[in-house]
Amino acid sequence: EEAVNEIDETAQRAKLTFVIVGGGPTGVELAGALRQIAVQEIQKDYRNIDTSTARVILVDANDRVLKSFEPSLSARAARDLEKLGVEILLHSRVTAVDEQGVVIGERRIDANNVFWAAGVLASPLGKALGVPLDRSGRVIVAPDLSVPGHPRVFIAGDLASVMDTKNNQPVPGVAPAAMQMGNYIGKLIRNEIVSGVRPEDRPPFEYRDKGSMATIGKAKAIADIKGWKFTGFFAWLIWSLVHLMFLITFRSKVSVMLNWAYTYVFQSAGARLITGDFKPQIRTFRDVTPNG
């Protein structure tokens, strides 16, 4: 909307530039969605600008996007993103962000839209406990998810830093992991109340990885489910079905399914409402012609 009313070409280009920092599932899905919207869904809504010229730049410090996935799936995701027109900058660290753009090493990119998808710090509550933390501020818990030195205090979810006993890798900060932690802690408390199990006899928490998925765009996704790898339309279909399964009511499932079907067929989000105050940038120029 701001780009439509911007008459300065450089400023307009900055308004149509989107930089996403972080090449994990969040960054990849956001990059693909932005390019898809700009190229396929809203072009017809604007006559004074070409939205397909919008730049979407995905920046990551690693050697590939989706580092937590198998290299073959990461490579497929990168190819799909590039086909959509996403610019991928690997081995790149953002060193500064301001209102006009970002600085990547010694390179500056003018962009009015910067999205941080490279992770967040944990709740400051962890610091108040006075126990060891990891670099993200998460509490390094014992194998039974208890706070070191406090066997009756448990931490689950994003605030817990715990290693997977199967591969000695950190348990990812995703919803399935948090749900499993909550169930595990609940069973521990119940067993100690009902059966009198001692804290030193607790079994360690074991994370069950049910698979990972990421969407890149319309009918484009990757999935790794218990060693089975899927790409393209079939992976996107699996991603859609899994999300529908976890909706609470049957009505919600049907409503979302119909909405997705409408969007898929008509390449439209159905309704796009512009809310909030918007002040167009109107500039007047003095007539300097001889007869003016």
PDB file of C-alpha atoms in Angstrom:
ATOM      1  CA  GLU A   1       0.000   0.000   0.000  1.00  0.00           C
ATOM      2  CA  GLU A   2       2.803   2.422   0.827  1.00  0.00           C
ATOM      3  CA  ALA A   3       4.697   1.515  -2.336  1.00  0.00           C
ATOM      4  CA  VAL A   4       1.700   2.490  -4.475  1.00  0.00           C
ATOM      5  CA  ASN A   5       1.804   6.034  -3.107  1.00  0.00           C
ATOM      6  CA  GLU A   6       5.591   6.369  -3.138  1.00  0.00           C
ATOM      7  CA  ILE A   7       6.911   8.429  -6.057  1.00  0.00           C
ATOM      8  CA  ASP A   8      10.601   8.065  -5.268  1.00  0.00           C
ATOM      9  CA  GLU A   9      11.881   4.975  -7.087  1.00  0.00           C
ATOM     10  CA  THR A  10      14.549   4.107  -4.515  1.00  0.00           C
ATOM     11  CA  ALA A  11      12.131   4.448  -1.609  1.00  0.00           C
ATOM     12  CA  GLN A  12       9.530   2.407  -3.483  1.00  0.00           C
ATOM     13  CA  ARG A  13      12.053  -0.362  -4.069  1.00  0.00           C
ATOM     14  CA  ALA A  14      12.844  -0.463  -0.337  1.00  0.00           C
ATOM     15  CA  LYS A  15       9.148  -0.811   0.459  1.00  0.00           C
ATOM     16  CA  LEU A  16       8.951  -3.783  -1.903  1.00  0.00           C
ATOM     17  CA  THR A  17      11.977  -5.516  -0.362  1.00  0.00           C
ATOM     18  CA  PHE A  18      11.449  -8.146   2.341  1.00  0.00           C
ATOM     19  CA  VAL A  19      14.412  -9.547   4.271  1.00  0.00           C
ATOM     20  CA  ILE A  20      13.902 -12.674   6.384  1.00  0.00           C
ATOM     21  CA  VAL A  21      16.663 -13.525   8.848  1.00  0.00           C
ATOM     22  CA  GLY A  22      16.832 -17.249   9.580  1.00  0.00           C
ATOM     23  CA  GLY A  23      16.560 -20.218   7.222  1.00  0.00           C
ATOM     24  CA  GLY A  24      14.705 -22.598   9.512  1.00  0.00           C
ATOM     25  CA  PRO A  25      11.118 -23.788   8.940  1.00  0.00           C
ATOM     26  CA  THR A  26       9.651 -20.407   9.938  1.00  0.00           C
ATOM     27  CA  GLY A  27      11.915 -18.424   7.621  1.00  0.00           C
ATOM     28  CA  VAL A  28      11.486 -20.807   4.693  1.00  0.00           C
ATOM     29  CA  GLU A  29       7.689 -20.905   4.979  1.00  0.00           C
ATOM     30  CA  LEU A  30       7.483 -17.116   5.305  1.00  0.00           C
ATOM     31  CA  ALA A  31       9.764 -16.525   2.309  1.00  0.00           C
ATOM     32  CA  GLY A  32       7.759 -18.865   0.102  1.00  0.00           C
ATOM     33  CA  ALA A  33       4.446 -17.369   1.213  1.00  0.00           C
ATOM     34  CA  LEU A  34       5.559 -13.793   0.548  1.00  0.00           C
ATOM     35  CA  ARG A  35       6.732 -14.560  -2.979  1.00  0.00           C
ATOM     36  CA  GLN A  36       3.608 -16.557  -3.721  1.00  0.00           C
ATOM     37  CA  ILE A  37       1.374 -13.715  -2.525  1.00  0.00           C
ATOM     38  CA  ALA A  38       3.327 -11.111  -4.498  1.00  0.00           C
ATOM     39  CA  VAL A  39       3.454 -13.108  -7.735  1.00  0.00           C
ATOM     40  CA  GLN A  40       0.213 -15.103  -7.799  1.00  0.00           C
ATOM     41  CA  GLU A  41      -2.366 -13.543  -5.511  1.00  0.00           C
ATOM     42  CA  ILE A  42      -2.284  -9.738  -5.385  1.00  0.00           C
ATOM     43  CA  GLN A  43      -0.930  -8.657  -8.762  1.00  0.00           C
ATOM     44  CA  LYS A  44      -4.422  -7.972 -10.088  1.00  0.00           C
ATOM     45  CA  ASP A  45      -5.175  -5.715  -7.126  1.00  0.00           C
ATOM     46  CA  TYR A  46      -2.588  -3.099  -8.121  1.00  0.00           C
ATOM     47  CA  ARG A  47      -2.397  -1.235 -11.405  1.00  0.00           C
ATOM     48  CA  ASN A  48       0.365   1.269 -10.618  1.00  0.00           C
ATOM     49  CA  ILE A  49       3.023  -1.173  -9.405  1.00  0.00           C
ATOM     50  CA  ASP A  50       4.126  -4.658 -10.375  1.00  0.00           C
ATOM     51  CA  THR A  51       4.050  -6.675  -7.156  1.00  0.00           C
ATOM     52  CA  SER A  52       5.952  -9.523  -8.806  1.00  0.00           C
ATOM     53  CA  THR A  53       9.077  -7.345  -8.637  1.00  0.00           C
ATOM     54  CA  ALA A  54       9.033  -7.549  -4.844  1.00  0.00           C
ATOM     55  CA  ARG A  55      12.345  -8.881  -3.548  1.00  0.00           C
ATOM     56  CA  VAL A  56      12.243 -11.590  -0.890  1.00  0.00           C
ATOM     57  CA  ILE A  57      15.686 -12.249   0.572  1.00  0.00           C
ATOM     58  CA  LEU A  58      16.309 -15.169   2.939  1.00  0.00           C
ATOM     59  CA  VAL A  59      19.475 -14.791   5.028  1.00  0.00           C
ATOM     60  CA  ASP A  60      21.077 -17.614   7.012  1.00  0.00           C
ATOM     61  CA  ALA A  61      24.469 -18.083   8.638  1.00  0.00           C
ATOM     62  CA  ASN A  62      24.555 -21.828   7.897  1.00  0.00           C
ATOM     63  CA  ASP A  63      25.674 -23.566   4.720  1.00  0.00           C
ATOM     64  CA  ARG A  64      22.090 -24.557   3.826  1.00  0.00           C
ATOM     65  CA  VAL A  65      18.512 -23.753   4.695  1.00  0.00           C
ATOM     66  CA  LEU A  66      16.529 -26.084   6.976  1.00  0.00           C
ATOM     67  CA  LYS A  67      19.661 -27.278   8.741  1.00  0.00           C
ATOM     68  CA  SER A  68      17.634 -29.675  10.906  1.00  0.00           C
ATOM     69  CA  PHE A  69      16.462 -31.635   7.829  1.00  0.00           C
ATOM     70  CA  GLU A  70      18.347 -34.121   5.694  1.00  0.00           C
ATOM     71  CA  PRO A  71      20.668 -32.418   3.129  1.00  0.00           C
ATOM     72  CA  SER A  72      18.612 -33.772   0.213  1.00  0.00           C
ATOM     73  CA  LEU A  73      15.419 -32.212   1.605  1.00  0.00           C
ATOM     74  CA  SER A  74      17.231 -28.931   2.300  1.00  0.00           C
ATOM     75  CA  ALA A  75      18.476 -28.856  -1.284  1.00  0.00           C
ATOM     76  CA  ARG A  76      14.957 -29.500  -2.626  1.00  0.00           C
ATOM     77  CA  ALA A  77      13.553 -26.688  -0.468  1.00  0.00           C
ATOM     78  CA  ALA A  78      16.237 -24.294  -1.714  1.00  0.00           C
ATOM     79  CA  ARG A  79      15.466 -25.151  -5.355  1.00  0.00           C
ATOM     80  CA  ASP A  80      11.737 -24.615  -4.799  1.00  0.00           C
ATOM     81  CA  LEU A  81      12.386 -21.255  -3.145  1.00  0.00           C
ATOM     82  CA  GLU A  82      14.633 -20.117  -5.972  1.00  0.00           C
ATOM     83  CA  LYS A  83      12.022 -21.142  -8.550  1.00  0.00           C
ATOM     84  CA  LEU A  84       9.575 -18.886  -6.724  1.00  0.00           C
ATOM     85  CA  GLY A  85      12.092 -16.050  -6.986  1.00  0.00           C
ATOM     86  CA  VAL A  86      13.421 -16.010  -3.416  1.00  0.00           C
ATOM     87  CA  GLU A  87      17.015 -14.838  -3.077  1.00  0.00           C
ATOM     88  CA  ILE A  88      18.960 -17.041  -0.654  1.00  0.00           C
ATOM     89  CA  LEU A  89      22.073 -15.711   1.089  1.00  0.00           C
ATOM     90  CA  LEU A  90      23.976 -18.445   2.937  1.00  0.00           C
ATOM     91  CA  HIS A  91      27.070 -18.083   5.142  1.00  0.00           C
ATOM     92  CA  SER A  92      25.702 -14.620   5.904  1.00  0.00           C
ATOM     93  CA  ARG A  93      25.189 -12.942   9.276  1.00  0.00           C
ATOM     94  CA  VAL A  94      23.053  -9.872   9.873  1.00  0.00           C
ATOM     95  CA  THR A  95      25.158  -7.473  11.924  1.00  0.00           C
ATOM     96  CA  ALA A  96      22.737  -4.539  12.146  1.00  0.00           C
ATOM     97  CA  VAL A  97      19.067  -3.732  11.572  1.00  0.00           C
ATOM     98  CA  ASP A  98      17.518  -0.262  11.400  1.00  0.00           C
ATOM     99  CA  GLU A  99      14.429   1.433   9.965  1.00  0.00           C
ATOM    100  CA  GLN A 100      16.015   1.649   6.514  1.00  0.00           C
ATOM    101  CA  GLY A 101      17.268  -1.909   6.156  1.00  0.00           C
ATOM    102  CA  VAL A 102      19.854  -4.464   7.246  1.00  0.00           C
ATOM    103  CA  VAL A 103      23.624  -4.818   7.197  1.00  0.00           C
ATOM    104  CA  ILE A 104      25.055  -8.213   6.255  1.00  0.00           C
ATOM    105  CA  GLY A 105      28.780  -8.120   6.880  1.00  0.00           C
ATOM    106  CA  GLU A 106      29.902  -5.106   4.882  1.00  0.00           C
ATOM    107  CA  ARG A 107      26.887  -5.201   2.563  1.00  0.00           C
ATOM    108  CA  ARG A 108      23.811  -3.097   3.146  1.00  0.00           C
ATOM    109  CA  ILE A 109      20.329  -3.881   1.818  1.00  0.00           C
ATOM    110  CA  ASP A 110      17.670  -1.174   1.876  1.00  0.00           C
ATOM    111  CA  ALA A 111      14.454  -2.781   3.066  1.00  0.00           C
ATOM    112  CA  ASN A 112      11.475  -1.454   4.995  1.00  0.00           C
ATOM    113  CA  ASN A 113      10.380  -4.980   5.919  1.00  0.00           C
ATOM    114  CA  VAL A 114      12.641  -7.149   8.059  1.00  0.00           C
ATOM    115  CA  PHE A 115      11.446 -10.361   9.723  1.00  0.00           C
ATOM    116  CA  TRP A 116      13.457 -12.084  12.451  1.00  0.00           C
ATOM    117  CA  ALA A 117      13.106 -15.875  12.179  1.00  0.00           C
ATOM    118  CA  ALA A 118      16.466 -16.892  13.641  1.00  0.00           C
ATOM    119  CA  GLY A 119      15.185 -17.832  17.074  1.00  0.00           C
ATOM    120  CA  VAL A 120      14.355 -15.960  20.256  1.00  0.00           C
ATOM    121  CA  LEU A 121      15.669 -15.742  23.796  1.00  0.00           C
ATOM    122  CA  ALA A 122      13.949 -17.770  26.466  1.00  0.00           C
ATOM    123  CA  SER A 123      11.815 -16.207  29.175  1.00  0.00           C
ATOM    124  CA  PRO A 124      13.833 -14.094  31.647  1.00  0.00           C
ATOM    125  CA  LEU A 125      12.307 -16.237  34.389  1.00  0.00           C
ATOM    126  CA  GLY A 126      15.140 -18.705  33.819  1.00  0.00           C
ATOM    127  CA  LYS A 127      17.730 -16.185  35.011  1.00  0.00           C
ATOM    128  CA  ALA A 128      15.856 -15.718  38.291  1.00  0.00           C
ATOM    129  CA  LEU A 129      16.403 -19.374  39.209  1.00  0.00           C
ATOM    130  CA  GLY A 130      20.147 -18.982  39.632  1.00  0.00           C
ATOM    131  CA  VAL A 131      20.966 -22.173  37.729  1.00  0.00           C
ATOM    132  CA  PRO A 132      23.076 -22.851  34.609  1.00  0.00           C
ATOM    133  CA  LEU A 133      21.571 -21.617  31.331  1.00  0.00           C
ATOM    134  CA  ASP A 134      22.411 -22.226  27.682  1.00  0.00           C
ATOM    135  CA  ARG A 135      23.194 -19.392  25.280  1.00  0.00           C
ATOM    136  CA  SER A 136      19.497 -18.863  24.548  1.00  0.00           C
ATOM    137  CA  GLY A 137      18.677 -18.434  28.231  1.00  0.00           C
ATOM    138  CA  ARG A 138      17.053 -21.845  28.661  1.00  0.00           C
ATOM    139  CA  VAL A 139      17.538 -23.811  31.866  1.00  0.00           C
ATOM    140  CA  ILE A 140      19.828 -26.821  31.487  1.00  0.00           C
ATOM    141  CA  VAL A 141      17.589 -29.365  33.199  1.00  0.00           C
ATOM    142  CA  ALA A 142      18.366 -32.829  34.533  1.00  0.00           C
ATOM    143  CA  PRO A 143      17.385 -35.931  32.485  1.00  0.00           C
ATOM    144  CA  ASP A 144      14.079 -36.013  34.393  1.00  0.00           C
ATOM    145  CA  LEU A 145      13.390 -32.346  33.433  1.00  0.00           C
ATOM    146  CA  SER A 146      13.904 -31.171  37.010  1.00  0.00           C
ATOM    147  CA  VAL A 147      15.896 -28.079  37.938  1.00  0.00           C
ATOM    148  CA  PRO A 148      19.405 -29.067  39.126  1.00  0.00           C
ATOM    149  CA  GLY A 149      19.398 -29.151  42.909  1.00  0.00           C
ATOM    150  CA  HIS A 150      15.602 -28.922  43.058  1.00  0.00           C
ATOM    151  CA  PRO A 151      14.119 -32.365  42.230  1.00  0.00           C
ATOM    152  CA  ARG A 152      10.567 -31.171  42.947  1.00  0.00           C
ATOM    153  CA  VAL A 153      10.716 -28.340  40.403  1.00  0.00           C
ATOM    154  CA  PHE A 154      10.220 -29.205  36.727  1.00  0.00           C
ATOM    155  CA  ILE A 155      10.572 -27.218  33.521  1.00  0.00           C
ATOM    156  CA  ALA A 156       8.909 -28.136  30.236  1.00  0.00           C
ATOM    157  CA  GLY A 157       8.653 -26.517  26.843  1.00  0.00           C
ATOM    158  CA  ASP A 158      10.762 -23.702  25.398  1.00  0.00           C
ATOM    159  CA  LEU A 159      12.408 -22.877  28.737  1.00  0.00           C
ATOM    160  CA  ALA A 160      13.932 -26.361  29.075  1.00  0.00           C
ATOM    161  CA  SER A 161      17.296 -27.217  27.541  1.00  0.00           C
ATOM    162  CA  VAL A 162      17.449 -31.012  27.384  1.00  0.00           C
ATOM    163  CA  MET A 163      19.384 -33.492  25.254  1.00  0.00           C
ATOM    164  CA  ASP A 164      17.753 -36.276  23.271  1.00  0.00           C
ATOM    165  CA  THR A 165      19.037 -39.536  24.755  1.00  0.00           C
ATOM    166  CA  LYS A 166      18.863 -41.280  21.353  1.00  0.00           C
ATOM    167  CA  ASN A 167      21.114 -39.011  19.293  1.00  0.00           C
ATOM    168  CA  ASN A 168      22.636 -36.698  21.912  1.00  0.00           C
ATOM    169  CA  GLN A 169      21.161 -33.687  20.125  1.00  0.00           C
ATOM    170  CA  PRO A 170      19.105 -30.905  21.745  1.00  0.00           C
ATOM    171  CA  VAL A 171      15.384 -31.604  21.872  1.00  0.00           C
ATOM    172  CA  PRO A 172      13.814 -29.082  19.432  1.00  0.00           C
ATOM    173  CA  GLY A 173      11.670 -26.280  20.790  1.00  0.00           C
ATOM    174  CA  VAL A 174       8.499 -27.372  19.027  1.00  0.00           C
ATOM    175  CA  ALA A 175       4.970 -28.032  20.261  1.00  0.00           C
ATOM    176  CA  PRO A 176       5.144 -31.872  20.112  1.00  0.00           C
ATOM    177  CA  ALA A 177       8.229 -31.827  22.342  1.00  0.00           C
ATOM    178  CA  ALA A 178       6.533 -29.530  24.871  1.00  0.00           C
ATOM    179  CA  MET A 179       3.432 -31.747  24.917  1.00  0.00           C
ATOM    180  CA  GLN A 180       5.532 -34.853  25.519  1.00  0.00           C
ATOM    181  CA  MET A 181       7.399 -33.108  28.340  1.00  0.00           C
ATOM    182  CA  GLY A 182       4.131 -32.113  29.980  1.00  0.00           C
ATOM    183  CA  ASN A 183       2.777 -35.668  29.802  1.00  0.00           C
ATOM    184  CA  TYR A 184       6.048 -37.066  31.151  1.00  0.00           C
ATOM    185  CA  ILE A 185       6.123 -34.687  34.133  1.00  0.00           C
ATOM    186  CA  GLY A 186       2.459 -35.331  34.892  1.00  0.00           C
ATOM    187  CA  LYS A 187       3.090 -39.088  35.047  1.00  0.00           C
ATOM    188  CA  LEU A 188       6.108 -38.593  37.300  1.00  0.00           C
ATOM    189  CA  ILE A 189       4.117 -36.534  39.775  1.00  0.00           C
ATOM    190  CA  ARG A 190       1.237 -39.026  39.735  1.00  0.00           C
ATOM    191  CA  ASN A 191       3.530 -42.011  40.296  1.00  0.00           C
ATOM    192  CA  GLU A 192       5.310 -40.321  43.205  1.00  0.00           C
ATOM    193  CA  ILE A 193       2.018 -39.390  44.863  1.00  0.00           C
ATOM    194  CA  VAL A 194       0.237 -42.694  44.272  1.00  0.00           C
ATOM    195  CA  SER A 195       3.069 -45.228  44.338  1.00  0.00           C
ATOM    196  CA  GLY A 196       5.689 -43.389  46.363  1.00  0.00           C
ATOM    197  CA  VAL A 197       8.352 -43.562  43.639  1.00  0.00           C
ATOM    198  CA  ARG A 198      11.527 -41.781  44.770  1.00  0.00           C
ATOM    199  CA  PRO A 199      13.063 -38.965  42.647  1.00  0.00           C
ATOM    200  CA  GLU A 200      16.292 -40.939  42.172  1.00  0.00           C
ATOM    201  CA  ASP A 201      14.312 -43.766  40.541  1.00  0.00           C
ATOM    202  CA  ARG A 202      12.775 -41.580  37.852  1.00  0.00           C
ATOM    203  CA  PRO A 203      13.301 -42.756  34.240  1.00  0.00           C
ATOM    204  CA  PRO A 204      14.873 -40.117  31.969  1.00  0.00           C
ATOM    205  CA  PHE A 205      12.732 -38.187  29.527  1.00  0.00           C
ATOM    206  CA  GLU A 206      12.797 -39.678  26.024  1.00  0.00           C
ATOM    207  CA  TYR A 207      11.714 -37.529  23.117  1.00  0.00           C
ATOM    208  CA  ARG A 208       9.751 -39.298  20.365  1.00  0.00           C
ATOM    209  CA  ASP A 209      10.358 -37.544  17.077  1.00  0.00           C
ATOM    210  CA  LYS A 210       7.161 -37.912  15.055  1.00  0.00           C
ATOM    211  CA  GLY A 211       8.638 -36.193  12.018  1.00  0.00           C
ATOM    212  CA  SER A 212       9.275 -32.759  10.586  1.00  0.00           C
ATOM    213  CA  MET A 213       7.570 -30.849   7.791  1.00  0.00           C
ATOM    214  CA  ALA A 214       7.909 -27.475   6.127  1.00  0.00           C
ATOM    215  CA  THR A 215       5.935 -25.803   3.359  1.00  0.00           C
ATOM    216  CA  ILE A 216       7.618 -23.741   0.653  1.00  0.00           C
ATOM    217  CA  GLY A 217       4.621 -22.565  -1.327  1.00  0.00           C
ATOM    218  CA  LYS A 218       1.536 -23.744  -3.119  1.00  0.00           C
ATOM    219  CA  ALA A 219       1.771 -27.534  -3.564  1.00  0.00           C
ATOM    220  CA  LYS A 220       5.418 -27.404  -2.474  1.00  0.00           C
ATOM    221  CA  ALA A 221       6.666 -28.884   0.784  1.00  0.00           C
ATOM    222  CA  ILE A 222       9.113 -31.333   2.311  1.00  0.00           C
ATOM    223  CA  ALA A 223       8.437 -33.947   4.981  1.00  0.00           C
ATOM    224  CA  ASP A 224      10.565 -36.375   6.972  1.00  0.00           C
ATOM    225  CA  ILE A 225       8.368 -38.807   8.891  1.00  0.00           C
ATOM    226  CA  LYS A 226      10.114 -41.656  10.698  1.00  0.00           C
ATOM    227  CA  GLY A 227      12.764 -41.935   7.990  1.00  0.00           C
ATOM    228  CA  TRP A 228      10.295 -41.632   5.112  1.00  0.00           C
ATOM    229  CA  LYS A 229      11.052 -38.574   2.982  1.00  0.00           C
ATOM    230  CA  PHE A 230       8.518 -36.799   0.786  1.00  0.00           C
ATOM    231  CA  THR A 231       8.707 -33.708  -1.406  1.00  0.00           C
ATOM    232  CA  GLY A 232       6.491 -31.658  -3.691  1.00  0.00           C
ATOM    233  CA  PHE A 233       2.718 -31.970  -3.875  1.00  0.00           C
ATOM    234  CA  PHE A 234       2.483 -35.186  -1.856  1.00  0.00           C
ATOM    235  CA  ALA A 235       4.474 -33.682   1.032  1.00  0.00           C
ATOM    236  CA  TRP A 236       2.259 -30.586   0.890  1.00  0.00           C
ATOM    237  CA  LEU A 237      -0.830 -32.805   1.027  1.00  0.00           C
ATOM    238  CA  ILE A 238       0.543 -34.619   4.084  1.00  0.00           C
ATOM    239  CA  TRP A 239       1.296 -31.275   5.763  1.00  0.00           C
ATOM    240  CA  SER A 240      -2.279 -30.117   5.111  1.00  0.00           C
ATOM    241  CA  LEU A 241      -3.867 -33.309   6.444  1.00  0.00           C
ATOM    242  CA  VAL A 242      -1.753 -33.304   9.607  1.00  0.00           C
ATOM    243  CA  HIS A 243      -2.761 -29.726  10.385  1.00  0.00           C
ATOM    244  CA  LEU A 244      -6.421 -30.530   9.809  1.00  0.00           C
ATOM    245  CA  MET A 245      -6.223 -33.535  12.142  1.00  0.00           C
ATOM    246  CA  PHE A 246      -5.111 -31.395  15.075  1.00  0.00           C
ATOM    247  CA  LEU A 247      -7.970 -28.901  14.781  1.00  0.00           C
ATOM    248  CA  ILE A 248     -10.386 -29.396  17.671  1.00  0.00           C
ATOM    249  CA  THR A 249     -13.885 -29.576  16.187  1.00  0.00           C
ATOM    250  CA  PHE A 250     -15.251 -31.190  13.064  1.00  0.00           C
ATOM    251  CA  ARG A 251     -16.746 -27.842  12.057  1.00  0.00           C
ATOM    252  CA  SER A 252     -13.328 -26.204  12.238  1.00  0.00           C
ATOM    253  CA  LYS A 253     -11.803 -28.951  10.117  1.00  0.00           C
ATOM    254  CA  VAL A 254     -14.443 -28.613   7.406  1.00  0.00           C
ATOM    255  CA  SER A 255     -14.261 -24.813   7.443  1.00  0.00           C
ATOM    256  CA  VAL A 256     -10.484 -24.723   7.111  1.00  0.00           C
ATOM    257  CA  MET A 257     -10.500 -27.445   4.428  1.00  0.00           C
ATOM    258  CA  LEU A 258     -13.032 -25.532   2.306  1.00  0.00           C
ATOM    259  CA  ASN A 259     -11.110 -22.293   2.763  1.00  0.00           C
ATOM    260  CA  TRP A 260      -7.865 -23.955   1.664  1.00  0.00           C
ATOM    261  CA  ALA A 261      -9.607 -25.502  -1.336  1.00  0.00           C
ATOM    262  CA  TYR A 262     -10.977 -22.099  -2.374  1.00  0.00           C
ATOM    263  CA  THR A 263      -7.539 -20.526  -2.037  1.00  0.00           C
ATOM    264  CA  TYR A 264      -5.903 -23.342  -4.011  1.00  0.00           C
ATOM    265  CA  VAL A 265      -8.360 -23.194  -6.921  1.00  0.00           C
ATOM    266  CA  PHE A 266      -8.819 -19.427  -7.222  1.00  0.00           C
ATOM    267  CA  GLN A 267      -5.323 -18.380  -6.074  1.00  0.00           C
ATOM    268  CA  SER A 268      -6.854 -15.888  -3.702  1.00  0.00           C
ATOM    269  CA  ALA A 269      -6.888 -15.440   0.049  1.00  0.00           C
ATOM    270  CA  GLY A 270     -10.654 -14.865  -0.119  1.00  0.00           C
ATOM    271  CA  ALA A 271     -10.683 -11.606   1.809  1.00  0.00           C
ATOM    272  CA  ARG A 272      -7.943  -9.001   2.216  1.00  0.00           C
ATOM    273  CA  LEU A 273      -8.879  -6.243   4.621  1.00  0.00           C
ATOM    274  CA  ILE A 274      -6.726  -3.157   5.117  1.00  0.00           C
ATOM    275  CA  THR A 275      -7.096  -1.983   8.686  1.00  0.00           C
ATOM    276  CA  GLY A 276      -5.597   0.846  10.710  1.00  0.00           C
ATOM    277  CA  ASP A 277      -4.734   4.403   9.799  1.00  0.00           C
ATOM    278  CA  PHE A 278      -2.818   4.968   6.598  1.00  0.00           C
ATOM    279  CA  LYS A 279      -1.489   8.337   5.496  1.00  0.00           C
ATOM    280  CA  PRO A 280      -0.391   8.444   1.852  1.00  0.00           C
ATOM    281  CA  GLN A 281       2.785  10.362   1.112  1.00  0.00           C
ATOM    282  CA  ILE A 282       1.603  13.258  -1.035  1.00  0.00           C
ATOM    283  CA  ARG A 283       4.260  15.612  -2.320  1.00  0.00           C
ATOM    284  CA  THR A 284       3.595  18.830  -4.230  1.00  0.00           C
ATOM    285  CA  PHE A 285       6.085  20.407  -6.643  1.00  0.00           C
ATOM    286  CA  ARG A 286       6.284  24.059  -7.641  1.00  0.00           C
ATOM    287  CA  ASP A 287       5.766  24.745 -11.349  1.00  0.00           C
ATOM    288  CA  VAL A 288       9.044  26.198 -12.656  1.00  0.00           C
ATOM    289  CA  THR A 289       8.157  26.402 -16.360  1.00  0.00           C
ATOM    290  CA  PRO A 290       8.611  29.806 -18.050  1.00  0.00           C
ATOM    291  CA  ASN A 291       4.867  30.339 -18.204  1.00  0.00           C
ATOM    292  CA  GLY A 292       4.325  29.134 -14.654  1.00  0.00           C
TER     293      GLY A 292
END
